[in-house]
Short mmCIF file of C-alpha atoms in Angstrom, two decimals:
data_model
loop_
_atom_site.label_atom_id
_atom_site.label_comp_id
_atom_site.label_asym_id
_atom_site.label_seq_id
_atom_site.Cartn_x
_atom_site.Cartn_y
_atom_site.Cartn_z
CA UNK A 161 -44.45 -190.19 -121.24
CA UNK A 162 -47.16 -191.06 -119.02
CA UNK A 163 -47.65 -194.77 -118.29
CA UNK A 164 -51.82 -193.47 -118.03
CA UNK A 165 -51.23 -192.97 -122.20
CA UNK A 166 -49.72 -196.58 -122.80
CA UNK A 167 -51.89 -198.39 -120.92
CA UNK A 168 -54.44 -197.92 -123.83
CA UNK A 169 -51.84 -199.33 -126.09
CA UNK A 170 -50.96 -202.00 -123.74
CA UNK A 171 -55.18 -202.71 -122.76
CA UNK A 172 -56.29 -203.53 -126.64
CA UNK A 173 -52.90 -204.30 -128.46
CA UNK A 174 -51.42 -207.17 -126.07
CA UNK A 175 -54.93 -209.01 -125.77
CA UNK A 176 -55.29 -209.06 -129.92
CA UNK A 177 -52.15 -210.30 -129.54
CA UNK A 178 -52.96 -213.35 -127.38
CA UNK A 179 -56.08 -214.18 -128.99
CA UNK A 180 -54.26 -215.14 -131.96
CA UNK A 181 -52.11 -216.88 -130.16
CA UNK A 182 -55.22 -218.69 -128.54
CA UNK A 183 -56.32 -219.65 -131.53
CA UNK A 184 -53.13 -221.24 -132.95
CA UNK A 185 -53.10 -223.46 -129.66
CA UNK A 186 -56.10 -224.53 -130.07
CA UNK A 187 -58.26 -222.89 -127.21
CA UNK A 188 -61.30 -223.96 -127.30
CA UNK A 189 -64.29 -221.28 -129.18
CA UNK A 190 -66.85 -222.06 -126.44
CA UNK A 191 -64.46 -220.95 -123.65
CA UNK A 192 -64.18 -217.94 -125.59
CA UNK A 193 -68.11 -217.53 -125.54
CA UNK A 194 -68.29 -217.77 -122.14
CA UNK A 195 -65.80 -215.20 -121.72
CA UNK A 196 -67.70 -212.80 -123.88
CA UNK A 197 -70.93 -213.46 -121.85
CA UNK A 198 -69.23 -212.94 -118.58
CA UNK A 199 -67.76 -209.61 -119.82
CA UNK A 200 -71.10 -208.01 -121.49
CA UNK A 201 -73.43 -209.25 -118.35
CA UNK A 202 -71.80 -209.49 -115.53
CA UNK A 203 -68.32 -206.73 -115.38
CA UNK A 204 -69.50 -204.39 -118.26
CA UNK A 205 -72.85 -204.02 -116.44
CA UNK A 206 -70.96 -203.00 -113.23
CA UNK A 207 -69.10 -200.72 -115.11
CA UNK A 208 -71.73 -199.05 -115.95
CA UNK A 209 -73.48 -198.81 -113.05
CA UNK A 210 -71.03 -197.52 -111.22
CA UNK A 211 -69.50 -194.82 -114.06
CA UNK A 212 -73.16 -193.43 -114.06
CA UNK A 213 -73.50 -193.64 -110.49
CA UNK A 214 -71.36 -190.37 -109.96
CA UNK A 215 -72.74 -188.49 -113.12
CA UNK A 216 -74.96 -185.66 -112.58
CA UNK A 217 -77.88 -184.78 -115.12
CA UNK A 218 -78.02 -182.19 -117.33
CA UNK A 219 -79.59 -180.72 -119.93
CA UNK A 220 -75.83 -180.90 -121.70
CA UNK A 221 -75.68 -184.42 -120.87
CA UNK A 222 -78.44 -185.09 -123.19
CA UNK A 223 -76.58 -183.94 -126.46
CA UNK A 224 -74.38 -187.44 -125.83
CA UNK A 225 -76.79 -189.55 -126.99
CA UNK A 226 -77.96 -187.98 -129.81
CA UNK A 227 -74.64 -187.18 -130.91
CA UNK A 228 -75.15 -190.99 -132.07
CA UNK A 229 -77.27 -190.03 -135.03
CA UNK A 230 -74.44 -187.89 -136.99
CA UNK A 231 -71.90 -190.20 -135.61
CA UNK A 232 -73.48 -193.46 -137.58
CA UNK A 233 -75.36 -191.64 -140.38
CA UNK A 234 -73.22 -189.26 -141.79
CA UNK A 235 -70.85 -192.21 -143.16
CA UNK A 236 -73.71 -193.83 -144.43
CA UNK A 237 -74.76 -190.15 -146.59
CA UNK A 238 -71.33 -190.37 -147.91
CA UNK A 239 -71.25 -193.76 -149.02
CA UNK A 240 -74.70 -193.67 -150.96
CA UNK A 241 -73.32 -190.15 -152.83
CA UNK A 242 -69.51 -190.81 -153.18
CA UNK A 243 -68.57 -194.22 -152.02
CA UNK A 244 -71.28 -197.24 -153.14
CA UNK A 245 -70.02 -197.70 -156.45
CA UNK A 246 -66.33 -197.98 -155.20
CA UNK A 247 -67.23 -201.84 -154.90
CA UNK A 248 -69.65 -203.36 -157.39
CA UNK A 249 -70.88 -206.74 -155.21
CA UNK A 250 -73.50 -205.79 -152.78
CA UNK A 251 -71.83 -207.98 -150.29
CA UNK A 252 -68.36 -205.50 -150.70
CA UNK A 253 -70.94 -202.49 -150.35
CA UNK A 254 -72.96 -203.80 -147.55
CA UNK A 255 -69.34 -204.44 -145.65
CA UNK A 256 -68.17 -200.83 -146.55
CA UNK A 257 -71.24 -199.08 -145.54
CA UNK A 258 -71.13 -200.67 -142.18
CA UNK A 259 -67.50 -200.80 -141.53
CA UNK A 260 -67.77 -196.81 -142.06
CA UNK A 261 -70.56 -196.29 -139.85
CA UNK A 262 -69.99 -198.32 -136.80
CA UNK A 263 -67.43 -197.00 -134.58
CA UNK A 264 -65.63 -199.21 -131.60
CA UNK A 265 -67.36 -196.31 -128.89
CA UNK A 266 -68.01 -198.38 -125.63
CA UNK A 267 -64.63 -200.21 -125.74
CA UNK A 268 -61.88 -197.79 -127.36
CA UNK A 269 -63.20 -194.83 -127.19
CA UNK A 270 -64.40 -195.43 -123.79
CA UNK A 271 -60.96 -196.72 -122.30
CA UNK A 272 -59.29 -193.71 -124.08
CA UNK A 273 -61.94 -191.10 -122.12
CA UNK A 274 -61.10 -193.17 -118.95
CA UNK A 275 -57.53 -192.44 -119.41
CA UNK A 276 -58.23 -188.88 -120.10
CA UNK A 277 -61.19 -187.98 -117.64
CA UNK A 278 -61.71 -190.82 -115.11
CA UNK A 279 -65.03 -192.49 -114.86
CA UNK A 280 -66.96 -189.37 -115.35
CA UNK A 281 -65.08 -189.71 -119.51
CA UNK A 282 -65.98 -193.40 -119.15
CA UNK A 283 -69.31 -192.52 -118.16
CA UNK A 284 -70.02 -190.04 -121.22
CA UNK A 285 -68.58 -192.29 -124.06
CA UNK A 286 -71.40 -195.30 -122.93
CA UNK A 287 -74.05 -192.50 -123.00
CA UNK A 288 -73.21 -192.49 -126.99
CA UNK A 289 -71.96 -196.35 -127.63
CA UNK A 290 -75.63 -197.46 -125.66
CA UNK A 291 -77.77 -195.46 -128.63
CA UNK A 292 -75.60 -197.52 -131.18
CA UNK A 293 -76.99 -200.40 -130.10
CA UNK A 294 -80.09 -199.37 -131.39
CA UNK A 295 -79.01 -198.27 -134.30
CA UNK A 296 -77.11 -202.08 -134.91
CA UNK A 297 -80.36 -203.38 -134.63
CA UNK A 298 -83.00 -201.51 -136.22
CA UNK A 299 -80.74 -200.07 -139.01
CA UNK A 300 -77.68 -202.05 -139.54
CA UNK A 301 -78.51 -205.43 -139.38
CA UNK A 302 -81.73 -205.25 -141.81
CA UNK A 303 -79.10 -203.62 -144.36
CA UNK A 304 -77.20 -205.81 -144.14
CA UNK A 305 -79.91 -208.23 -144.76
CA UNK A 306 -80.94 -206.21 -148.04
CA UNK A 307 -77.80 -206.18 -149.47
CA UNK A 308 -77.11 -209.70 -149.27
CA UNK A 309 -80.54 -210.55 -150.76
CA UNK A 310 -79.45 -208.09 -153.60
CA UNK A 311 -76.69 -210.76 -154.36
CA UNK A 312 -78.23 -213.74 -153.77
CA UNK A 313 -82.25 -212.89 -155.08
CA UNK A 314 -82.45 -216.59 -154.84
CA UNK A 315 -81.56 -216.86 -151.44
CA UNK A 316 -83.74 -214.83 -148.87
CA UNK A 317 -82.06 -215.64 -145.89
CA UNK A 318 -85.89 -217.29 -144.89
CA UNK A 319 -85.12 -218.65 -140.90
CA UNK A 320 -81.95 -215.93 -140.44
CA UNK A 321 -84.24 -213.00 -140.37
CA UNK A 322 -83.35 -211.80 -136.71
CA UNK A 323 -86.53 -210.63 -134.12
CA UNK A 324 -85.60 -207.27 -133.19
CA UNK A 325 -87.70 -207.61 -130.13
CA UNK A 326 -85.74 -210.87 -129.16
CA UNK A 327 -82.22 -208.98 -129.71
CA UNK A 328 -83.16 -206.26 -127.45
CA UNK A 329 -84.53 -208.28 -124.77
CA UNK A 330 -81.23 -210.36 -124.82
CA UNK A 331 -78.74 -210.08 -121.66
CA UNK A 332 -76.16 -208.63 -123.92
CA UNK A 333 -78.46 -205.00 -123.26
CA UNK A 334 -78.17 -205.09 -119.37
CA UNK A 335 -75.11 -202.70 -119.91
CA UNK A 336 -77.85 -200.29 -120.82
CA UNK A 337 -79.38 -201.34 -118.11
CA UNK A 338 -76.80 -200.58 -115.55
CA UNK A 339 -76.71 -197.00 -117.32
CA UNK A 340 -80.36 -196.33 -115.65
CA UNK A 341 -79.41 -198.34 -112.31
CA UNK A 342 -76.00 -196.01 -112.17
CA UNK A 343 -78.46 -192.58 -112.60
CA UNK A 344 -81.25 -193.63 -110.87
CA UNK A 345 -78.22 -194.29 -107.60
CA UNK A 346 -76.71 -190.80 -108.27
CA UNK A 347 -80.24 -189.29 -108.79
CA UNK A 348 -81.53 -190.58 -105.41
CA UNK A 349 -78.12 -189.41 -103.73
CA UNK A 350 -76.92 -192.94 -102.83
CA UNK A 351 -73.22 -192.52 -101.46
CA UNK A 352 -71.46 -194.53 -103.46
CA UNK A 353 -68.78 -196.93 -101.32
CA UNK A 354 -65.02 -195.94 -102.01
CA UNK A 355 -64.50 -199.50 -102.56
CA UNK A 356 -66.73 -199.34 -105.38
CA UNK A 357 -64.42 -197.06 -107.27
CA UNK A 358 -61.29 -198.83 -106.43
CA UNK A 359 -63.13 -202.27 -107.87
CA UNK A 360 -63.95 -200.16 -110.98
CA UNK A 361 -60.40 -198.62 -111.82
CA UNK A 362 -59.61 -202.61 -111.63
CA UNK A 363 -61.92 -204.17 -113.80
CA UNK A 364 -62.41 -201.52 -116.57
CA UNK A 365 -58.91 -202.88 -117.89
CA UNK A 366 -60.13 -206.28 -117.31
CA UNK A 367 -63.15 -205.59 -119.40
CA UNK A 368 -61.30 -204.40 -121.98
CA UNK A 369 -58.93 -207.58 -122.18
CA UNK A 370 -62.13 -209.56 -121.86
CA UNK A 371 -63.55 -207.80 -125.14
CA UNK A 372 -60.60 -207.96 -127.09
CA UNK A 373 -59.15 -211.30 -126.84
CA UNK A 374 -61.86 -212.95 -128.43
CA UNK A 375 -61.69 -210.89 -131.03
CA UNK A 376 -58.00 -211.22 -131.66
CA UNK A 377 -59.20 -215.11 -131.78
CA UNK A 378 -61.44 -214.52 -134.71
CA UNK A 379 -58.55 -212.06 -136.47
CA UNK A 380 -57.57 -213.16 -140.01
CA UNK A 381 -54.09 -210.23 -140.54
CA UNK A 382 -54.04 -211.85 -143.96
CA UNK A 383 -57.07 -210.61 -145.17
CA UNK A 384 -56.12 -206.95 -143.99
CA UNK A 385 -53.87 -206.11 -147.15
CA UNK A 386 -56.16 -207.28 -149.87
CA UNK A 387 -58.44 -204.09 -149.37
CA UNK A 388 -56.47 -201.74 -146.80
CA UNK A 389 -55.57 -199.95 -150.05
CA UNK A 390 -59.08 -199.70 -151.71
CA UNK A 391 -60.83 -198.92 -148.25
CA UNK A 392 -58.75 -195.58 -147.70
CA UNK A 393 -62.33 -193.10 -148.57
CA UNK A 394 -62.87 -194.52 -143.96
CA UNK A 395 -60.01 -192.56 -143.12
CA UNK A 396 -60.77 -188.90 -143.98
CA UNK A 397 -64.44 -189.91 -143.13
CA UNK A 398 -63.83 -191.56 -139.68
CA UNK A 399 -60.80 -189.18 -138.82
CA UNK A 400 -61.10 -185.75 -140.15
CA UNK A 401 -65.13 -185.45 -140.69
CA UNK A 402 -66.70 -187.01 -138.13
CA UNK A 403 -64.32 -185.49 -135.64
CA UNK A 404 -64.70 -182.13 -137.08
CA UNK A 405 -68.52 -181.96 -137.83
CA UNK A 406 -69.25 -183.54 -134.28
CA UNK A 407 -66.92 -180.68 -132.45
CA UNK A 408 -68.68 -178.45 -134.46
CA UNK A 409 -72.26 -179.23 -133.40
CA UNK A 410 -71.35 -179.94 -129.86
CA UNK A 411 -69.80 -176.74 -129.40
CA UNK A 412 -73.24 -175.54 -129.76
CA UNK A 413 -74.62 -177.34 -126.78
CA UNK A 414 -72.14 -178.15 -124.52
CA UNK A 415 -69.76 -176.36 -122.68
CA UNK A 416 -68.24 -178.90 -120.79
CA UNK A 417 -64.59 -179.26 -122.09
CA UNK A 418 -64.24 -183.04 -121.35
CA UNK A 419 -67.82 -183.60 -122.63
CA UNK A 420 -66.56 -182.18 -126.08
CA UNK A 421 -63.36 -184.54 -125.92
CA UNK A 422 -65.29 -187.10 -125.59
CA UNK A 423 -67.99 -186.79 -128.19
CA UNK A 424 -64.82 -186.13 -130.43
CA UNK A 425 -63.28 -189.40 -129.28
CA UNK A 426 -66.15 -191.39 -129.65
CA UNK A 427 -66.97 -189.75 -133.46
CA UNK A 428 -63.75 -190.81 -134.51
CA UNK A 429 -63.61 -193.88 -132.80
CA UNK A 430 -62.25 -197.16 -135.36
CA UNK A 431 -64.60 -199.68 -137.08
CA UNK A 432 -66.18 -201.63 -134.87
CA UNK A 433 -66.04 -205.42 -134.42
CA UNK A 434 -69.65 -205.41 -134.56
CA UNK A 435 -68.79 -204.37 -138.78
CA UNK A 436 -67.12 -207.85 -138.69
CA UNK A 437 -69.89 -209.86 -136.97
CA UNK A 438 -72.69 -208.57 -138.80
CA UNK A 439 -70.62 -209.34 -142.17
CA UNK A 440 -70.69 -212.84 -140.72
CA UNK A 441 -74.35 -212.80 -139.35
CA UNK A 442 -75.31 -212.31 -142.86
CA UNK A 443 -72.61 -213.56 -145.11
CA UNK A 444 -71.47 -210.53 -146.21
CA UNK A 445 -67.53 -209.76 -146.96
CA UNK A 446 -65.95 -210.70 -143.14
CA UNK A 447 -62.49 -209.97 -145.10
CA UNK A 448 -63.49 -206.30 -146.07
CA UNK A 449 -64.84 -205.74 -142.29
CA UNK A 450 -61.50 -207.18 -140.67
CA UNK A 451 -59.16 -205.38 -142.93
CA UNK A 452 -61.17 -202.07 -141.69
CA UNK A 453 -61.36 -202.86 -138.22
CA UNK A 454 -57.23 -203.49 -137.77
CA UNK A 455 -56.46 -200.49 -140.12
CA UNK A 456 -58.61 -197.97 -138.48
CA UNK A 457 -57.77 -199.19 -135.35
CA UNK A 458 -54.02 -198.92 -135.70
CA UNK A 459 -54.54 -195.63 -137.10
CA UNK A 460 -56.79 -194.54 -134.12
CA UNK A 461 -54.01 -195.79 -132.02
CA UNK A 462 -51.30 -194.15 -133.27
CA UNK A 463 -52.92 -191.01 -134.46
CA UNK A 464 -56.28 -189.80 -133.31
CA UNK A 465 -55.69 -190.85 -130.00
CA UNK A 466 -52.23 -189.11 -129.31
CA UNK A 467 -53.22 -185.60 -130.92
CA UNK A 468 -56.54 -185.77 -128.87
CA UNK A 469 -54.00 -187.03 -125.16
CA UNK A 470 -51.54 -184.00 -125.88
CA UNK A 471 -54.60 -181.75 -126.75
CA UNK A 472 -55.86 -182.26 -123.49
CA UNK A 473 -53.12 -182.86 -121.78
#
């Protein structure tokens, strides 16, 4: 077995791992925070730069990130028509919706396209997981808003409404940045220095530690068997729909094999951690979100992931 397949295993599993263990010894939070910052503006944003950096446009390219649309809001059809009455508190419903919509694209999904394509897979998957950042914003979080003020009428959240302007301006967006800096380079023919991509092969596993351990530090496994059972309407959704709808309507646009894979990787790509902060942004059920985001992500793991290697491969 290829050691290119494990590394996945070994680049979202181990750091989990060790920011649990952080936690238990006491690390302290803000370290943590600083680690996050470093990761999203500073080595994220070279990643980036330099994935895009080697892309070449097309009109095929432009299917990626609009892909985004049926990605996130097909779950959310299915959960107003089959699933919303599965939980009867808004703020069980409000977790649900979002845990099935938001998929972990530009850190999974991405490292799994890497491993499969290189940094031209790398480069495809952020075309699809930047979009979702709008869709976090403009859609997601003033759900999430509604359905808490749907259990708590009394309670309007008043000073936590959140400036959409403000969260778009913030320097947690300059990876979307880099994606214009990377095509503007490649557009303009700038050579790109081999060092570059030997730098890049480096720090993509990096990034990935750097996103993960933090949220290993914020994991709860306790809370993951109270509702693994009563969540299991994600799995055919995430795993068998999405994938399956998505190859479907790519099909139609693209013929680029490993532009396919990828659009199929990042459609059936786990619930996101964002599912758990935005439970906690607006007290929603965190426990509901975590249990999703370790169940689907095992399963991704284990499943999705290997059938999509050896169907490449």
């Amino acid at each position: 077995m290829s050691s290119r397949f494990l590394i996945v295993f070994a680049d979202i599993l181990l750091p989990l791992a060790l920011g649990m263990g952080l936690r238990k010894w006491g690390l302290s939070r803000e370290i943590l925070r600083l680690v996050i910052k470093a990761n999203v503006v500073v080595v994220a944003t070279f990643l980036s730069v330099v994935s895009f950096w080697s892309v070449h446009v097309t009109r095929e390219l432009l299917w990626l990130p609009v892909s985004i649309i049926p990605i996130c809001f097909l779950p959310v059809l299915v959960f107003y028509l089959f699933e919303k009455k599965r939980f009867t508190s808004p703020l069980d419903q409000g977790s649900y919706m979002i845990s099935m919509m938001l998929g972990n694209i530009g850190t999974l999904a991405g490292l799994c396209a890497y491993v499969l394509y290189g940094e031209r897979g790398f480069a495809y998957v952020q075309l699809i997981a930047v979009p979702q950042i709008l869709v976090i914003v403009l859609y997601c979080f003033p759900m999430a808003q509604r359905f808490y003020e749907s259990a708590h009428p009394e309670d309007r959240l008043g000073g936590k409404k959140t400036s959409i302007l403000r969260l778009l301006l913030m320097p947690n967006q300059l990876p979307a940045v880099g994606v214009a800096v990377g095509l503007l380079l490649a557009g303009c023919h700038v050579e790109r220095p081999q060092a570059v991509g030997i730098l890049f092969t480096i720090l993509i596993h990096f990034s990935a530690w750097m996103g993960m351990v933090p949220v290993g530090y914020d994991l709860h496994l306790d809370c993951v068997g109270k509702y693994a059972m009563k969540l299991w309407p994600i799995f055919p959704v995430k795993f068998l729909l999405l994938p399956a709808v998505l190859y479907g309507l790519t099909i139609l646009f693209v013929s680029d094999p490993a532009m396919v894979t990828c659009v199929v990787l990042a459609a059936g790509a786990p619930t996101a951690i964002f599912a758990v902060a935005s439970a906690q942004l607006y007290g929603l059920n965190v426990d509901l979100a975590e249990s999703s985001f370790v169940t689907t992500t095992l399963a991704f793991l284990f499943v999705l992931y290997p059938l999509v290697y050896w169907w490449v491969k």
